[in-house]
Amino acid sequence: MSDLETFRAETRAWLEANCPEEMRQPLGSEGDICWGGKRWEFKSDAQKVWLERMAEKGWTVPEWPVEYGGAGLSKEEAKILKAEMKAIKARSPLNSFGIWMLGPALLKFGNEEQKLEHLPKIARGEIRWAQGYSEPNAGSDLASLMTKCEDQGDHYLVNGQKIWTSYADESDWIFVLVRTDFEAKKHEGISFVLIDMSQDGVTTKPIKLISGKSPFCETFFDDARCEKHNLVGEKNKGWTIAKYLLTHEREMIGGMGQGSGGMRPMGDIAAQQLGLDDRGMLADPILRTDVARAEIDGLAFLATMERVTDEAKSGQGVGANSSMLKYYGTELNKRRFELMMDSAGSDGLEWGAERDVASHWLRTKANSIEGGTSEVQLNIISKRILNLPTA
Amino acid sequence: MSDLETFRAETRAWLEANCPEEMRQPLGSEGDICWGGKRWEFKSDAQKVWLERMAEKGWTVPEWPVEYGGAGLSKEEAKILKAEMKAIKARSPLNSFGIWMLGPALLKFGNEEQKLEHLPKIARGEIRWAQGYSEPNAGSDLASLMTKCEDQGDHYLVNGQKIWTSYADESDWIFVLVRTDFEAKKHEGISFVLIDMSQDGVTTKPIKLISGKSPFCETFFDDARCEKHNLVGEKNKGWTIAKYLLTHEREMIGGMGQGSGGMRPMGDIAAQQLGLDDRGMLADPILRTDVARAEIDGLAFLATMERVTDEAKSGQGVGANSSMLKYYGTELNKRRFELMMDSAGSDGLEWGAERDVASHWLRTKANSIEGGTSEVQLNIISKRILNLPTA
Amino acid sequence: MAMVLSEEAGMLKDAAKGFLADSAPVSQLRRLRDEESADGFDRSTWKDMAEMGWTSVLVPEEHGGVAMGHVAAGVIAEEMGRTLTASPYLSTAIMGATALSRFGSDAQKGEWLPRIAAGDAITAVAVDEGRKHNPVNVTTQAERSGNGFKLTGAKSFVAEGHIADMLIVSARTAGGDAEEEGISLFLVPQDAAGVKIQRASMVDSRNSARIELDGVEVDADALLGEVDAGYKPLESILDSGRAGLAAEMSGSAQECLHQTVEYLKERKQFGEIIGTYQGLQHRAAHLYSEIELGKSIVLKTLQTLDMAPDHAAMMVSAAKSKMGQVAQLAAQESIQMHGGIGMTDEYDIGFFIKRVRVAEALFGDANYHTDKFARMRNY
Amino acid sequence: MAMVLSEEAGMLKDAAKGFLADSAPVSQLRRLRDEESADGFDRSTWKDMAEMGWTSVLVPEEHGGVAMGHVAAGVIAEEMGRTLTASPYLSTAIMGATALSRFGSDAQKGEWLPRIAAGDAITAVAVDEGRKHNPVNVTTQAERSGNGFKLTGAKSFVAEGHIADMLIVSARTAGGDAEEEGISLFLVPQDAAGVKIQRASMVDSRNSARIELDGVEVDADALLGEVDAGYKPLESILDSGRAGLAAEMSGSAQECLHQTVEYLKERKQFGEIIGTYQGLQHRAAHLYSEIELGKSIVLKTLQTLDMAPDHAAMMVSAAKSKMGQVAQLAAQESIQMHGGIGMTDEYDIGFFIKRVRVAEALFGDANYHTDKFARMRNY
């Protein structure tokens, strides 16, 4: 038996023995996701036990080194773990921006103390992180951010406002892009700092979207204190970290399109909602046309996700293709929800339930804005892939 | 009986008596149109007689003053003449760029000698005019034209090349935009001159389009001579005349959309070509959707032509709306011919006959280029109507 | 007929614009929503509208109206589309007035039209039974019962049904499902025994109701028009409402473009006013063109309703379809061009995308009317 | 299966690109057109292709082929789409080879496959009878006659029918119009008595024929597959061609984008390289994205044809539909962005818009395949 096969067998056995039955059920609602953090209240004993056992193994962050709370697994081993978890329908023990965003950034740009201080707490779900990038006047043009970070000798003082800080109202710490040099060119005066949100100088306010409640907040820094050792990377070199994380984020959002592969096909939904005529054709002949076109585009998009991934693996990839996927995937998702609304008819126009189609439909309108607008993606394609000149 | 009613009665009687029977038949082909000019060979005696009689009355250019070959009719009288000609299905006695383009320009910008010299010959169909605006490197950016016009003391010498000069190979004279000052800003060094094409220094070469034969030519000026009295308006002020004529042209092209009101409805054509199913629906359900959408847009466009005209009459008009009409009308026409091709199927892909649908379809692709591209029209709308700023 | 507003209609437009901007702007709808208003509209604003004569534009003079016609009615609807003013104007002043003045008996006219004109009665048209509009699909039964009829069935998506004093209900007196023949129309008081009205909470924060008719007894004189021949009148009533909705959406689309263009002139990104970017300029210019086309076909349709109401159906479907698509494009482009701020509830643009979606769906969406248009053109 | 070309296919692609650019660029098609070539393709280029093994990609090894499969066949078609190379590659090396290798009897295979592989025989599929592709609409009759069949009817839009040595003809042996059952396929030599071939002059300057079958007598062994059961094999043969056309259109679309982007980088207007205008940049970037989607679904489809040919129909329809739309968008945008010069016959872009139109229509246009896709998805 090869090492990997041994690993697979052991993993399977461990999961079988340690994953509580309740944690093998599909999520009942978004509320069942475990985010961790100081203020976290476990929804059940099973959720708590599952997180503790997985964290103990280092399997909340399986590829991170052991000394930072991970299990030091290889890519292949991590893939096996994922597959085995999927096989028993195990829920993710822990979701967090710490795992997805800050962790990778610290591993790449942080110093040893920072890694030892922050990563294990992320891995164990003890500290919940928020991200503070965007500002009201710095949307697509993120680098024009103005949150001020002043050197006070032994610490920094931060003043300003961030927007679209997801779950900031439930988080313990926040990683923030701040301006440390107002004289330099806009990309060259930015730093990346970590701020404790439990202090008085940090306040948050939830943002209501047109689609209803949202995890987004505004976060205000009013003489907030940041210890000097919480500057990540070099001062005024934060843009490098930001770019790294933005690409990371774009790939995550682009990936949403792939999730749609698991969605129930639009044509089925429409056929159920509207019925078929005596020739077996959707009762609304025009919606039928639009649904078929969108489903074909959906197939083509899924094939493109696959191809881009496989090309990247084989070294033939076009880097900026993540912009193409982000652009097309989000625009297609908007189209799809317009058609879902067409198909749902007046029933879909009722409002209230958290997960109703209208609320999802409205939420998709942000897909082509967040993580870089469609316009920004088209700019990137035209410049980096087509090499069209700049005026 | 009012004056206008008297005029109508007299006109009707005169037309009845003077319009040859043959000139009341629909045009058999484009070849039946009378363009006049020195090299014109009348297609029939009737064509010749009809032109002579109408020119004699000044009715080839009814609103021009009598001294320039017109009949000095009022707008109302000219409308009556048009209506009465239509009533007996009389053909136009004379088509010409002289009447449509140069005439109005001379009436507005020409001096008395120029009017007396050129207008009567236009009115009688003795001289056929071509227009020389565009150049290979000055398309949308017409003002960057480079055809050189040098002052040689008693005359000008013209060197350069014009493109898209319709019927230049059959014309006698050409009105041309030339550069008379290479130092000035591009709009300020342009002049408007009249050139005799019978000289050796002027040669033409027909342009074949993707749609087949075309009236377009390239026209080359190789030390071509232009008498000084053939400069229209002031030297270096030709751009004013050009702008006047361009607006005129845009309205003419925009008007094409209106012509489409007389076309056979697409839905009828498609129903005949493809048949209806047992529910009376077009056999191709997807084409049906697209045709219906295009027909609705066609109705909305016709209503818009009407509204813009009526608003202009009542002084409420938005001047730059001619750009909107040009943009939408030409794009819609392209869409319509794509659908005609879809409907015609493989029969429509055969090639050869002069008036086959494929050739028309290909020709429509130029609609959104000639007379100012769609992109230029969108620029105009965004600047002059929406008042969006320039970078 | 000239494709411009008459002087009279132009003055009405200016007056409406002024009044609505002052007295019923988007913030009114927001307040009604946030306060969870039981009515879903402002009764005092409605009273003001009635006093200005807006509720009488389609009421004949002999019944206390001003009979200005559909162009005038559309002008008011368009202005309401700009401010998203919530009111039973469409269901009552347009559709109720059309129903009664064109198809009502003298007694019915005498009873309802003066009250509509005075703003004292609210009506609603209860036609849909499924999730999609299709007025031939009527399963609500009206059985003969004594001197009158007994109505049993359920209606959904009844705009203003929650606050209506009287419902105009389509029911089947003969014929099978999807047959035009055998549909009859009834005037049913909201307080008739057996009428159950349940307010539906809609995405646009406007009123809509699900209505159950549980053996509702009405007299023979509750019949609107002829028995079994209600389909044609119903289509005319619906067409008046569809044209009104198209006009309303025209106003909303214009307002979306207006707010977006203003935003493009202000917002800076990458050191530039974003309105200088040609990518956005061309999209705004395209949207402008689409809206101009929509405005034209709406005006043409309203004129046709005034001049030849029995031959307006094809134009109505064209207008409802075109304007529905254009208004949705306008709302979508507005949000995208506003970026993140357009997604926040605090900003007004979200109210437009929501209302436009509902207006587009009400009494037949763009697909329904495009299909109907094609059928009327015989393909 | 990884969504990348194998090393073998990648080498084939490079070789094809090089050969076609040198030996059969667009100027060859132009020359064939201008010289009014009777063949409509260049026989010496065809011979070269055969020698490189292109005509044997779908021929099994036992019949002289290399059996590389549909991905390889598509790679060649894609490169031909870039150069618009005229040849009977699609009708013969793809469709003829598929027909015979999958459905031919041993005798039929032995007779035709080696000749196809060697580039010595040209085949064509005669299926359409009306202006629109619809392979169940077969009125051509095949009556039993002696030991064989007598074929009577007419076929149109037979690509390469003019130069084919052998026609694969669908005819009705039973059943009524539009029934799948009762369709049979026949191999008909072009010189059989009663076959009248009339070349049609097509907009893309390629070959197509109208064919009359006037009591054409064929032996029983001319039957391809089973009698009355020809529809499924026919669909498989057509699907191989449709996928080939999609691959070809992918090449054409890529070339249109390439030439357009190059032009945008050169052409100056208003003192600026027009490629700096964001309006054009965004359209070019959108087109790029559409083409990437088209490339992916084409590759996926070709892989499916290789791995599960009997389950490829839905993917084939999706690919033909998507790529047809994308290629037309590419051709249209190319002309618009080139401006006036793109409209001249002297420039090559016009050849692309013409060929793409024909390729899109051949064996079912985007509408046909979108509709078929919806039917296969049961709605």
PDB file of N, CA, C and O in Angstrom, chain A residues 277-279 281 285-286 288-290 293, chain B residues 277-279 281 285-286 288-290 293:
ATOM      1  N   ASP A 277     -45.928  22.527 -22.706  1.00  0.00           N
ATOM      2  CA  ASP A 277     -47.106  22.419 -23.559  1.00  0.00           C
ATOM      3  C   ASP A 277     -47.210  20.998 -24.119  1.00  0.00           C
ATOM      4  O   ASP A 277     -46.423  20.109 -23.760  1.00  0.00           O
ATOM      5  N   ASP A 278     -48.170  20.793 -24.996  1.00  0.00           N
ATOM      6  CA  ASP A 278     -48.424  19.412 -25.435  1.00  0.00           C
ATOM      7  C   ASP A 278     -47.302  18.860 -26.316  1.00  0.00           C
ATOM      8  O   ASP A 278     -47.281  17.668 -26.615  1.00  0.00           O
ATOM      9  N   ARG A 279     -46.369  19.717 -26.723  1.00  0.00           N
ATOM     10  CA  ARG A 279     -45.217  19.203 -27.462  1.00  0.00           C
ATOM     11  C   ARG A 279     -43.998  19.046 -26.555  1.00  0.00           C
ATOM     12  O   ARG A 279     -42.882  18.847 -27.020  1.00  0.00           O
ATOM     13  N   MET A 281     -42.727  21.432 -24.805  1.00  0.00           N
ATOM     14  CA  MET A 281     -41.917  22.647 -24.769  1.00  0.00           C
ATOM     15  C   MET A 281     -42.412  23.570 -23.664  1.00  0.00           C
ATOM     16  O   MET A 281     -43.609  23.644 -23.386  1.00  0.00           O
ATOM     17  N   PRO A 285     -42.610  30.380 -24.609  1.00  0.00           N
ATOM     18  CA  PRO A 285     -41.634  30.060 -25.660  1.00  0.00           C
ATOM     19  C   PRO A 285     -40.442  31.015 -25.672  1.00  0.00           C
ATOM     20  O   PRO A 285     -39.359  30.652 -26.128  1.00  0.00           O
ATOM     21  N   ILE A 286     -40.645  32.216 -25.173  1.00  0.00           N
ATOM     22  CA  ILE A 286     -39.560  33.198 -25.209  1.00  0.00           C
ATOM     23  C   ILE A 286     -38.599  32.949 -24.059  1.00  0.00           C
ATOM     24  O   ILE A 286     -37.375  32.970 -24.232  1.00  0.00           O
ATOM     25  N   ARG A 288     -38.118  30.127 -22.841  1.00  0.00           N
ATOM     26  CA  ARG A 288     -37.431  28.902 -23.258  1.00  0.00           C
ATOM     27  C   ARG A 288     -36.168  29.242 -24.050  1.00  0.00           C
ATOM     28  O   ARG A 288     -35.095  28.674 -23.817  1.00  0.00           O
ATOM     29  N   THR A 289     -36.291  30.148 -24.998  1.00  0.00           N
ATOM     30  CA  THR A 289     -35.134  30.580 -25.775  1.00  0.00           C
ATOM     31  C   THR A 289     -34.033  31.120 -24.870  1.00  0.00           C
ATOM     32  O   THR A 289     -32.862  30.729 -24.972  1.00  0.00           O
ATOM     33  N   ASP A 290     -34.418  32.014 -23.972  1.00  0.00           N
ATOM     34  CA  ASP A 290     -33.415  32.668 -23.134  1.00  0.00           C
ATOM     35  C   ASP A 290     -32.782  31.693 -22.152  1.00  0.00           C
ATOM     36  O   ASP A 290     -31.585  31.776 -21.868  1.00  0.00           O
ATOM     37  N   ARG A 293     -30.301  29.488 -24.058  1.00  0.00           N
ATOM     38  CA  ARG A 293     -29.057  30.218 -24.336  1.00  0.00           C
ATOM     39  C   ARG A 293     -28.210  30.341 -23.074  1.00  0.00           C
ATOM     40  O   ARG A 293     -26.981  30.173 -23.110  1.00  0.00           O
TER      41      ARG A 293
ATOM     42  N   ASP B 277     -46.468  26.508 -37.530  1.00  0.00           N
ATOM     43  CA  ASP B 277     -46.830  25.194 -37.001  1.00  0.00           C
ATOM     44  C   ASP B 277     -48.344  25.138 -36.785  1.00  0.00           C
ATOM     45  O   ASP B 277     -49.072  26.069 -37.134  1.00  0.00           O
ATOM     46  N   ASP B 278     -48.820  24.047 -36.208  1.00  0.00           N
ATOM     47  CA  ASP B 278     -50.266  23.870 -36.129  1.00  0.00           C
ATOM     48  C   ASP B 278     -50.927  24.831 -35.151  1.00  0.00           C
ATOM     49  O   ASP B 278     -52.152  24.917 -35.095  1.00  0.00           O
ATOM     50  N   ARG B 279     -50.125  25.571 -34.370  1.00  0.00           N
ATOM     51  CA  ARG B 279     -50.717  26.593 -33.512  1.00  0.00           C
ATOM     52  C   ARG B 279     -50.582  27.988 -34.119  1.00  0.00           C
ATOM     53  O   ARG B 279     -50.809  28.993 -33.462  1.00  0.00           O
ATOM     54  N   MET B 281     -47.789  29.328 -35.041  1.00  0.00           N
ATOM     55  CA  MET B 281     -46.548  29.977 -34.646  1.00  0.00           C
ATOM     56  C   MET B 281     -45.434  29.636 -35.630  1.00  0.00           C
ATOM     57  O   MET B 281     -45.375  28.529 -36.160  1.00  0.00           O
ATOM     58  N   PRO B 285     -39.037  28.503 -33.360  1.00  0.00           N
ATOM     59  CA  PRO B 285     -39.517  29.262 -32.201  1.00  0.00           C
ATOM     60  C   PRO B 285     -38.522  30.314 -31.725  1.00  0.00           C
ATOM     61  O   PRO B 285     -38.914  31.309 -31.116  1.00  0.00           O
ATOM     62  N   ILE B 286     -37.264  30.085 -32.014  1.00  0.00           N
ATOM     63  CA  ILE B 286     -36.257  31.028 -31.529  1.00  0.00           C
ATOM     64  C   ILE B 286     -36.175  32.229 -32.459  1.00  0.00           C
ATOM     65  O   ILE B 286     -36.111  33.377 -32.017  1.00  0.00           O
ATOM     66  N   ARG B 288     -38.623  33.239 -34.099  1.00  0.00           N
ATOM     67  CA  ARG B 288     -39.861  33.965 -33.796  1.00  0.00           C
ATOM     68  C   ARG B 288     -39.637  34.991 -32.685  1.00  0.00           C
ATOM     69  O   ARG B 288     -40.065  36.140 -32.786  1.00  0.00           O
ATOM     70  N   THR B 289     -38.963  34.576 -31.630  1.00  0.00           N
ATOM     71  CA  THR B 289     -38.645  35.498 -30.533  1.00  0.00           C
ATOM     72  C   THR B 289     -37.840  36.691 -31.039  1.00  0.00           C
ATOM     73  O   THR B 289     -38.167  37.843 -30.750  1.00  0.00           O
ATOM     74  N   ASP B 290     -36.812  36.407 -31.797  1.00  0.00           N
ATOM     75  CA  ASP B 290     -35.922  37.482 -32.241  1.00  0.00           C
ATOM     76  C   ASP B 290     -36.610  38.412 -33.232  1.00  0.00           C
ATOM     77  O   ASP B 290     -36.393  39.626 -33.209  1.00  0.00           O
ATOM     78  N   ARG B 293     -39.022  40.663 -31.304  1.00  0.00           N
ATOM     79  CA  ARG B 293     -38.295  41.731 -30.612  1.00  0.00           C
ATOM     80  C   ARG B 293     -37.842  42.807 -31.598  1.00  0.00           C
ATOM     81  O   ARG B 293     -37.938  44.002 -31.321  1.00  0.00           O
TER      82      ARG B 293
END
